[in-house]
Amino acid sequence: MQATDEVHSWFGPSLLDTDLEPSDHALPELSRLWRGFMTARVTIGLVLLLLQGVLYGIGQVSNLWLLVVCFGYFASALVVRIGLRPRRLGRTFDLQWVAVIGVDVLVFATLQFLQGSSINYTPLFALPVLLASVLGSLLLAMGTAAGVTLMLLLQALRLSLQTHGDVTPHFIQSALTGAGTFVIAFLSHQLSTRLASEGQRARRSQSAARIQQQVNDLVIESLSDGILVVDARGTVHAANPAARQLLQSDTQPLDKIPFTLSDESAWQPLVDLTQQSFAYRGMQQADVNIQHVGQGPRHLRVRTRLTATRGGGAKNLCVVFLQDQREMEARMRTEKLASMGRMSAAMAHEIRNPLAAIVQANALLEEDLGDPRLTQLTGLVQQNARRLERIVEDILDISRVHKRGQVQTQPPETLVLDETVTRICLDWTQQTQSQSLLHLDLAAALRPVDFAPDHLRRVLVNLLDNARRYASGQAESIQVATQASARGEISLAVWSDGPPMEPSVERHLFEPFFSSESRSSGLGLFICRELCERHGATIAFQRVQRMARGVRMEGNEFFVFLRRPRPAYDNAPPPNRQISSWH
């Protein structure tokens, strides 16, 4: 939506833009907890190593094994912290438990055994219990607590064997400490499970919100109505493609976001309307004209709504809705004509008979007239009767085209494209006296296609009449071309050097009863599309360049991709000559 490298949503950058999956740049909660525990193990190992080193250095401890055990624990904790990847502990006492938690329990118990009663290492057992309860299952946490309790009871038993006094306090202390480890293991596991469940629920909600946001962005981008998001200073923070198309000039596309409405004098009506919205704190609606220098006006219907931005209601944004009035009027006209067309189809059958009688009577009357003035009147009657007859035929052709999905019982008709196109174009130029306008460039050779000759004539004549209506009238202003690609695709194109179409007209080219001219029935291109689909062909429009009068120039082109006949029907007789070009 924006021309910058970093593209945010219509609703602004947020936490929803971050990736929910684990990556090297965004560690999940499990990885952070694992690294925290491993760092704590390294820290405790370093503290124990320094403590035993100082005690050994000052001579208070003579057992060198204490220093060796502390150094080994520190080295193993450092290797695990650096070398192993963060992952959740298993549900049972597997190798990972032995390499981490088992080492902690064994080392702390060994230090307690070697140190005797001079230093109490019991508080350190909280580390393996917490590690098992937070990163492991409840079974693993309870098993670790049971192992710690067993170690404490064995230590109390050893003290009872070494001393002859009352050993009951030692066993009571060990039992209470063991009970505390069970409580810590259970509560820690419950809390970690609850936090993990809340985190998973939050990630699911975040993923659903992100999907909804993407859908909203897609809907806004594909709307036919223009949408702008403007602040109080007139800066446009977001504009969908329809809005940029309505605001930009024909010579300079609007691809810079954000921009300011005051940058262009043609946008001044929008500036006034947004300022009124902020001043009166309410919705505004008006019909405005956007007119760039050297271009015609664009009539827009504009509505504004105020909305509070995220983070509070102190600052508001104005959402501007733009509608092309010409397209609105065309849609209304299309709907009206469509409803009228259903009634006209029934009336057309009744009109044909009296219309034919009028044409015949006028022809008989013309034969007996000698006055030139009366002959001119009968010619005018004949001209308008023929025009009315064509309109009736257009309406009736809608019911004659092949319905979609209807099964054909007869083999499709085939024709040699270049030969048929040449014959149709020759007849058309003679009837319309347009020999100097039309240029043929036929390159489909002897390729046959599936198309009824009468239907191809109707399609091509409609496209030629449409091209003649908007062409400049100079030599080669209308061109008919055929082409056969290397992949065997055969196409027919009708090009004219007419001006570009309005976007609102181009979007509805092939709709029935849609026309940019009041005197047209709006059925010609619709019938062309229906006839093409009946024969498995496709018709479309594009704005392309072609060589005309020695230079390349842009023009409007309708092109049809035709279907080649199946092998069973590919038996059309070849013509006597190959047509390459006719002018």
Tab-separated table of C-alpha atoms in Angstrom, residues 135-474:
chain	number	residue	atom	x	y	z
A	135	LEU	CA	10.486	-26.921	32.287
A	136	GLY	CA	9.250	-30.478	32.846
A	137	SER	CA	6.141	-32.448	33.701
A	138	LEU	CA	4.520	-32.842	37.114
A	139	LEU	CA	5.858	-36.378	37.331
A	140	LEU	CA	9.366	-35.146	36.700
A	141	ALA	CA	8.975	-32.369	39.299
A	142	MET	CA	7.646	-34.726	41.952
A	143	GLY	CA	10.334	-37.263	41.168
A	144	THR	CA	13.029	-34.612	41.536
A	145	ALA	CA	11.523	-33.475	44.851
A	146	ALA	CA	11.465	-37.097	46.001
A	147	GLY	CA	15.138	-37.522	45.028
A	148	VAL	CA	16.101	-34.382	46.952
A	149	THR	CA	14.124	-35.585	50.008
A	150	LEU	CA	15.841	-38.947	49.817
A	151	MET	CA	19.249	-37.276	49.680
A	152	LEU	CA	18.384	-35.176	52.730
A	153	LEU	CA	17.206	-38.232	54.667
A	154	LEU	CA	20.377	-40.115	53.767
A	155	GLN	CA	22.398	-37.148	55.017
A	156	ALA	CA	20.434	-37.201	58.277
A	157	LEU	CA	21.046	-40.952	58.564
A	158	ARG	CA	24.780	-40.426	58.048
A	159	LEU	CA	24.856	-37.773	60.761
A	160	SER	CA	22.962	-40.095	63.129
A	161	LEU	CA	25.573	-42.787	62.594
A	162	GLN	CA	28.468	-40.393	63.169
A	163	THR	CA	27.098	-38.774	66.330
A	164	HIS	CA	25.763	-40.307	69.556
A	165	GLY	CA	23.463	-37.466	70.535
A	166	ASP	CA	19.801	-36.873	69.728
A	167	VAL	CA	19.452	-37.126	65.905
A	168	THR	CA	15.704	-36.496	65.839
A	169	PRO	CA	16.078	-32.801	64.868
A	170	HIS	CA	18.146	-33.829	61.826
A	171	PHE	CA	15.425	-36.175	60.574
A	172	ILE	CA	12.697	-33.606	61.298
A	173	GLN	CA	14.643	-30.929	59.460
A	174	SER	CA	15.175	-33.227	56.473
A	175	ALA	CA	11.503	-34.211	56.446
A	176	LEU	CA	10.315	-30.605	56.593
A	177	THR	CA	12.754	-29.564	53.871
A	178	GLY	CA	11.602	-32.490	51.722
A	179	ALA	CA	7.958	-31.537	52.249
A	180	GLY	CA	8.843	-27.981	51.243
A	181	THR	CA	10.436	-29.230	48.028
A	182	PHE	CA	7.236	-31.125	47.172
A	183	VAL	CA	5.164	-28.000	47.784
A	184	ILE	CA	7.545	-25.855	45.708
A	185	ALA	CA	7.526	-28.442	42.901
A	186	PHE	CA	3.719	-28.635	42.800
A	187	LEU	CA	3.053	-24.900	43.014
A	188	SER	CA	5.793	-24.010	40.528
A	189	HIS	CA	4.482	-26.552	38.040
A	190	GLN	CA	0.920	-25.243	38.418
A	191	LEU	CA	2.048	-21.659	37.889
A	192	SER	CA	4.212	-22.517	34.896
A	193	THR	CA	1.381	-24.558	33.360
A	194	ARG	CA	-1.030	-21.677	33.857
A	195	LEU	CA	1.400	-19.192	32.324
A	196	ALA	CA	2.065	-21.518	29.401
A	197	SER	CA	-1.666	-21.948	28.823
A	198	GLU	CA	-2.235	-18.203	28.942
A	199	GLY	CA	0.667	-17.641	26.548
A	200	GLN	CA	-0.683	-20.208	24.105
A	201	ARG	CA	-4.143	-18.665	24.293
A	202	ALA	CA	-2.635	-15.236	23.734
A	203	ARG	CA	-0.716	-16.477	20.687
A	204	ARG	CA	-3.863	-18.001	19.223
A	205	SER	CA	-5.746	-14.757	19.809
A	206	GLN	CA	-2.888	-12.789	18.317
A	207	SER	CA	-2.825	-15.041	15.269
A	208	ALA	CA	-6.603	-14.674	14.821
A	209	ALA	CA	-6.315	-10.896	15.197
A	210	ARG	CA	-3.501	-10.791	12.675
A	211	ILE	CA	-5.548	-12.816	10.173
A	212	GLN	CA	-8.517	-10.504	10.702
A	213	GLN	CA	-6.265	-7.494	10.224
A	214	GLN	CA	-4.916	-8.921	6.974
A	215	VAL	CA	-8.473	-9.554	5.759
A	216	ASN	CA	-9.453	-5.989	6.648
A	217	ASP	CA	-6.430	-4.632	4.803
A	218	LEU	CA	-7.277	-6.730	1.746
A	219	VAL	CA	-10.895	-5.573	1.760
A	220	ILE	CA	-9.867	-1.923	2.013
A	221	GLU	CA	-7.309	-2.340	-0.772
A	222	SER	CA	-9.849	-3.935	-3.121
A	223	LEU	CA	-12.702	-1.479	-2.499
A	224	SER	CA	-13.880	0.430	-5.538
A	225	ASP	CA	-14.486	3.479	-3.339
A	226	GLY	CA	-11.480	5.567	-2.374
A	227	ILE	CA	-10.427	5.741	1.283
A	228	LEU	CA	-8.036	8.259	2.834
A	229	VAL	CA	-6.801	8.521	6.425
A	230	VAL	CA	-5.985	12.169	7.172
A	231	ASP	CA	-4.790	13.861	10.362
A	232	ALA	CA	-5.599	17.383	11.561
A	233	ARG	CA	-2.631	18.859	9.644
A	234	GLY	CA	-3.925	17.460	6.342
A	235	THR	CA	-1.314	14.696	6.092
A	236	VAL	CA	-2.573	11.559	4.386
A	237	HIS	CA	-1.231	8.507	6.239
A	238	ALA	CA	-2.999	5.866	4.134
A	239	ALA	CA	-4.706	5.750	0.752
A	240	ASN	CA	-6.040	2.699	-1.044
A	241	PRO	CA	-5.508	2.263	-4.826
A	242	ALA	CA	-8.977	3.582	-5.668
A	243	ALA	CA	-8.300	6.819	-3.770
A	244	ARG	CA	-4.914	7.306	-5.410
A	245	GLN	CA	-6.477	6.768	-8.821
A	246	LEU	CA	-9.169	9.364	-8.137
A	247	LEU	CA	-6.724	11.962	-6.807
A	248	GLN	CA	-3.760	11.576	-9.132
A	249	SER	CA	-3.368	13.402	-12.407
A	250	ASP	CA	-3.088	11.688	-15.768
A	251	THR	CA	0.588	12.606	-16.120
A	252	GLN	CA	1.877	12.058	-12.569
A	253	PRO	CA	0.940	8.920	-10.599
A	254	LEU	CA	0.402	9.210	-6.872
A	255	ASP	CA	2.719	6.656	-5.256
A	256	LYS	CA	4.182	8.571	-2.314
A	257	ILE	CA	2.744	7.878	1.114
A	258	PRO	CA	2.411	9.912	3.309
A	259	PHE	CA	1.628	13.139	1.481
A	260	THR	CA	-0.157	16.386	2.319
A	261	LEU	CA	-3.425	17.456	0.723
A	262	SER	CA	-2.203	21.031	0.549
A	263	ASP	CA	0.550	19.967	-1.898
A	264	GLU	CA	-1.901	20.151	-4.820
A	265	SER	CA	-4.285	23.002	-5.438
A	266	ALA	CA	-6.743	20.560	-6.996
A	267	TRP	CA	-7.176	18.885	-3.585
A	268	GLN	CA	-8.232	22.077	-1.811
A	269	PRO	CA	-11.912	20.988	-1.567
A	270	LEU	CA	-10.785	17.932	0.396
A	271	VAL	CA	-8.695	20.130	2.703
A	272	ASP	CA	-11.721	22.320	3.433
A	273	LEU	CA	-13.955	19.317	4.104
A	274	THR	CA	-11.513	17.623	6.485
A	275	GLN	CA	-10.959	20.874	8.369
A	276	GLN	CA	-14.711	21.224	8.799
A	277	SER	CA	-14.848	17.666	10.145
A	278	PHE	CA	-12.204	18.417	12.781
A	279	ALA	CA	-13.786	21.790	13.610
A	280	TYR	CA	-17.352	20.503	14.072
A	281	ARG	CA	-16.291	17.062	15.396
A	282	GLY	CA	-18.743	15.279	13.143
A	283	MET	CA	-19.436	13.688	9.779
A	284	GLN	CA	-19.369	15.869	6.669
A	285	GLN	CA	-20.645	15.133	3.159
A	286	ALA	CA	-20.339	17.127	-0.053
A	287	ASP	CA	-19.959	16.853	-3.824
A	288	VAL	CA	-16.594	18.259	-4.909
A	289	ASN	CA	-14.637	18.641	-8.143
A	290	ILE	CA	-10.990	17.578	-8.460
A	291	GLN	CA	-9.478	19.376	-11.447
A	292	HIS	CA	-5.777	19.264	-12.272
A	293	VAL	CA	-4.192	21.754	-14.638
A	294	GLY	CA	-4.962	20.930	-18.259
A	295	GLN	CA	-7.474	18.202	-17.392
A	296	GLY	CA	-11.183	17.934	-17.036
A	297	PRO	CA	-12.881	17.905	-13.635
A	298	ARG	CA	-13.561	14.729	-11.683
A	299	HIS	CA	-16.845	14.854	-9.827
A	300	LEU	CA	-16.566	13.108	-6.467
A	301	ARG	CA	-18.961	12.526	-3.619
A	302	VAL	CA	-16.994	12.811	-0.375
A	303	ARG	CA	-17.940	11.647	3.127
A	304	THR	CA	-15.806	12.071	6.245
A	305	ARG	CA	-15.809	10.314	9.613
A	306	LEU	CA	-13.661	10.987	12.682
A	307	THR	CA	-12.108	8.173	14.639
A	308	ALA	CA	-9.826	8.122	17.670
A	309	THR	CA	-6.343	6.751	17.169
A	310	ARG	CA	-4.889	3.992	19.286
A	311	GLY	CA	-3.519	5.058	22.597
A	312	GLY	CA	-6.208	7.561	23.601
A	313	GLY	CA	-8.788	9.989	22.315
A	314	ALA	CA	-6.689	13.137	22.449
A	315	LYS	CA	-5.711	12.793	18.799
A	316	ASN	CA	-8.196	12.004	16.044
A	317	LEU	CA	-7.917	10.917	12.451
A	318	CYS	CA	-10.349	11.687	9.661
A	319	VAL	CA	-11.364	8.857	7.352
A	320	VAL	CA	-12.403	10.217	3.942
A	321	PHE	CA	-14.575	8.117	1.614
A	322	LEU	CA	-14.423	9.060	-2.094
A	323	GLN	CA	-16.945	7.950	-4.712
A	324	ASP	CA	-16.759	8.681	-8.420
A	325	GLN	CA	-20.080	10.291	-9.283
A	326	ARG	CA	-19.790	9.280	-12.915
A	327	GLU	CA	-19.488	5.645	-11.937
A	328	MET	CA	-22.361	5.973	-9.488
A	329	GLU	CA	-24.562	7.462	-12.173
A	330	ALA	CA	-23.470	4.774	-14.628
A	331	ARG	CA	-24.344	2.044	-12.134
A	332	MET	CA	-27.753	3.554	-11.514
A	333	ARG	CA	-28.315	3.883	-15.228
A	334	THR	CA	-27.200	0.291	-15.772
A	335	GLU	CA	-29.624	-0.982	-13.138
A	336	LYS	CA	-32.467	0.998	-14.636
A	337	LEU	CA	-31.679	-0.152	-18.157
A	338	ALA	CA	-31.333	-3.756	-17.004
A	339	SER	CA	-34.819	-3.715	-15.519
A	340	MET	CA	-36.111	-2.063	-18.657
A	341	GLY	CA	-34.252	-4.580	-20.792
A	342	ARG	CA	-36.203	-7.503	-19.342
A	343	MET	CA	-39.402	-5.828	-20.428
A	344	SER	CA	-37.928	-4.738	-23.759
A	345	ALA	CA	-36.982	-8.304	-24.692
A	346	ALA	CA	-40.627	-9.291	-24.543
A	347	MET	CA	-41.706	-6.202	-26.441
A	348	ALA	CA	-39.064	-6.636	-29.154
A	349	HIS	CA	-40.900	-9.616	-30.634
A	350	GLU	CA	-44.045	-7.537	-30.928
A	351	ILE	CA	-42.169	-4.596	-32.472
A	352	ARG	CA	-40.524	-6.612	-35.260
A	353	ASN	CA	-43.684	-7.293	-37.255
A	354	PRO	CA	-45.020	-3.695	-37.433
A	355	LEU	CA	-41.457	-2.470	-37.968
A	356	ALA	CA	-41.052	-4.758	-40.951
A	357	ALA	CA	-44.376	-3.492	-42.318
A	358	ILE	CA	-43.200	0.109	-41.938
A	359	VAL	CA	-39.957	-0.622	-43.808
A	360	GLN	CA	-41.796	-2.400	-46.610
A	361	ALA	CA	-44.446	0.291	-46.941
A	362	ASN	CA	-41.781	2.986	-46.969
A	363	ALA	CA	-39.910	1.150	-49.731
A	364	LEU	CA	-43.098	0.864	-51.825
A	365	LEU	CA	-43.895	4.516	-51.222
A	366	GLU	CA	-40.407	5.553	-52.302
A	367	GLU	CA	-40.821	3.810	-55.646
A	368	ASP	CA	-43.852	5.990	-56.550
A	369	LEU	CA	-42.423	9.299	-55.363
A	370	GLY	CA	-40.877	11.784	-57.762
A	371	ASP	CA	-40.501	14.791	-55.500
A	372	PRO	CA	-36.914	14.958	-54.111
A	373	ARG	CA	-38.144	16.439	-50.863
A	374	LEU	CA	-40.493	13.524	-50.273
A	375	THR	CA	-37.760	11.083	-51.279
A	376	GLN	CA	-35.521	12.650	-48.620
A	377	LEU	CA	-38.230	12.089	-46.030
A	378	THR	CA	-38.642	8.429	-46.986
A	379	GLY	CA	-34.880	8.020	-46.741
A	380	LEU	CA	-34.986	9.479	-43.240
A	381	VAL	CA	-37.777	7.049	-42.342
A	382	GLN	CA	-35.755	4.144	-43.716
A	383	GLN	CA	-32.592	5.207	-41.834
A	384	ASN	CA	-34.345	5.429	-38.459
A	385	ALA	CA	-36.281	2.242	-39.093
A	386	ARG	CA	-33.021	0.422	-39.769
A	387	ARG	CA	-31.560	1.856	-36.578
A	388	LEU	CA	-34.597	0.728	-34.608
A	389	GLU	CA	-34.284	-2.688	-36.220
A	390	ARG	CA	-30.667	-2.999	-35.065
A	391	ILE	CA	-31.659	-2.128	-31.496
A	392	VAL	CA	-34.367	-4.779	-31.598
A	393	GLU	CA	-31.883	-7.309	-32.937
A	394	ASP	CA	-29.470	-6.450	-30.126
A	395	ILE	CA	-32.126	-7.135	-27.542
A	396	LEU	CA	-33.210	-10.378	-29.183
A	397	ASP	CA	-29.617	-11.571	-29.521
A	398	ILE	CA	-29.392	-11.794	-25.746
A	399	SER	CA	-31.899	-14.663	-25.761
A	400	ARG	CA	-30.251	-16.301	-28.777
A	401	VAL	CA	-26.772	-16.720	-27.362
A	402	HIS	CA	-25.831	-20.129	-26.044
A	403	LYS	CA	-26.513	-20.538	-22.314
A	404	ARG	CA	-23.556	-21.383	-20.135
A	405	GLY	CA	-23.324	-25.039	-19.304
A	406	GLN	CA	-25.692	-26.147	-22.075
A	407	VAL	CA	-24.483	-29.318	-23.815
A	408	GLN	CA	-23.868	-29.053	-27.534
A	409	THR	CA	-25.357	-31.908	-29.531
A	410	GLN	CA	-23.860	-30.826	-32.858
A	411	PRO	CA	-20.159	-30.616	-33.744
A	412	PRO	CA	-18.868	-27.026	-33.526
A	413	GLU	CA	-18.567	-25.084	-36.733
A	414	THR	CA	-15.077	-24.288	-37.980
A	415	LEU	CA	-13.699	-21.609	-40.254
A	416	VAL	CA	-10.356	-20.416	-41.587
A	417	LEU	CA	-9.785	-17.246	-39.608
A	418	ASP	CA	-7.826	-15.052	-42.039
A	419	GLU	CA	-10.102	-15.782	-44.983
A	420	THR	CA	-13.270	-15.115	-42.974
A	421	VAL	CA	-11.901	-11.931	-41.379
A	422	THR	CA	-10.935	-10.567	-44.796
A	423	ARG	CA	-14.401	-11.171	-46.179
A	424	ILE	CA	-16.131	-9.597	-43.174
A	425	CYS	CA	-13.859	-6.542	-43.193
A	426	LEU	CA	-14.372	-6.043	-46.941
A	427	ASP	CA	-18.145	-6.083	-46.526
A	428	TRP	CA	-17.936	-3.701	-43.554
A	429	THR	CA	-15.760	-1.160	-45.359
A	430	GLN	CA	-18.111	-1.140	-48.343
A	431	GLN	CA	-21.153	-0.573	-46.141
A	432	THR	CA	-19.550	2.137	-43.995
A	433	GLN	CA	-17.261	3.592	-46.705
A	434	SER	CA	-14.249	3.239	-44.407
A	435	GLN	CA	-11.695	1.775	-46.810
A	436	SER	CA	-9.106	4.416	-45.942
A	437	LEU	CA	-9.406	3.870	-42.198
A	438	LEU	CA	-8.919	0.118	-41.984
A	439	HIS	CA	-5.619	-1.741	-42.102
A	440	LEU	CA	-5.350	-5.535	-41.974
A	441	ASP	CA	-2.392	-7.488	-40.650
A	442	LEU	CA	-3.349	-11.160	-40.831
A	443	ALA	CA	-0.808	-13.740	-39.700
A	444	ALA	CA	-2.888	-16.761	-38.673
A	445	ALA	CA	-2.188	-18.429	-42.051
A	446	LEU	CA	-4.443	-21.415	-42.741
A	447	ARG	CA	-5.308	-22.104	-39.108
A	448	PRO	CA	-8.957	-23.105	-38.578
A	449	VAL	CA	-10.823	-22.123	-35.411
A	450	ASP	CA	-14.069	-23.139	-33.713
A	451	PHE	CA	-16.547	-20.361	-34.469
A	452	ALA	CA	-19.742	-20.036	-36.407
A	453	PRO	CA	-19.201	-17.662	-39.390
A	454	ASP	CA	-22.359	-15.670	-38.655
A	455	HIS	CA	-21.385	-15.250	-35.013
A	456	LEU	CA	-17.836	-14.196	-35.893
A	457	ARG	CA	-19.296	-11.664	-38.299
A	458	ARG	CA	-21.489	-10.272	-35.534
A	459	VAL	CA	-18.566	-10.032	-33.098
A	460	LEU	CA	-16.187	-8.449	-35.596
A	461	VAL	CA	-18.747	-5.972	-36.926
A	462	ASN	CA	-19.615	-4.871	-33.385
A	463	LEU	CA	-15.935	-4.336	-32.573
A	464	LEU	CA	-15.360	-2.456	-35.844
A	465	ASP	CA	-18.375	-0.217	-35.269
A	466	ASN	CA	-17.155	0.507	-31.756
A	467	ALA	CA	-13.638	1.298	-33.043
A	468	ARG	CA	-14.987	3.571	-35.780
A	469	ARG	CA	-17.030	5.514	-33.224
A	470	TYR	CA	-13.923	6.594	-31.270
A	471	ALA	CA	-11.153	6.510	-33.897
A	472	SER	CA	-9.508	9.664	-35.186
A	473	GLY	CA	-10.655	9.067	-38.769
A	474	GLN	CA	-7.146	9.166	-40.240
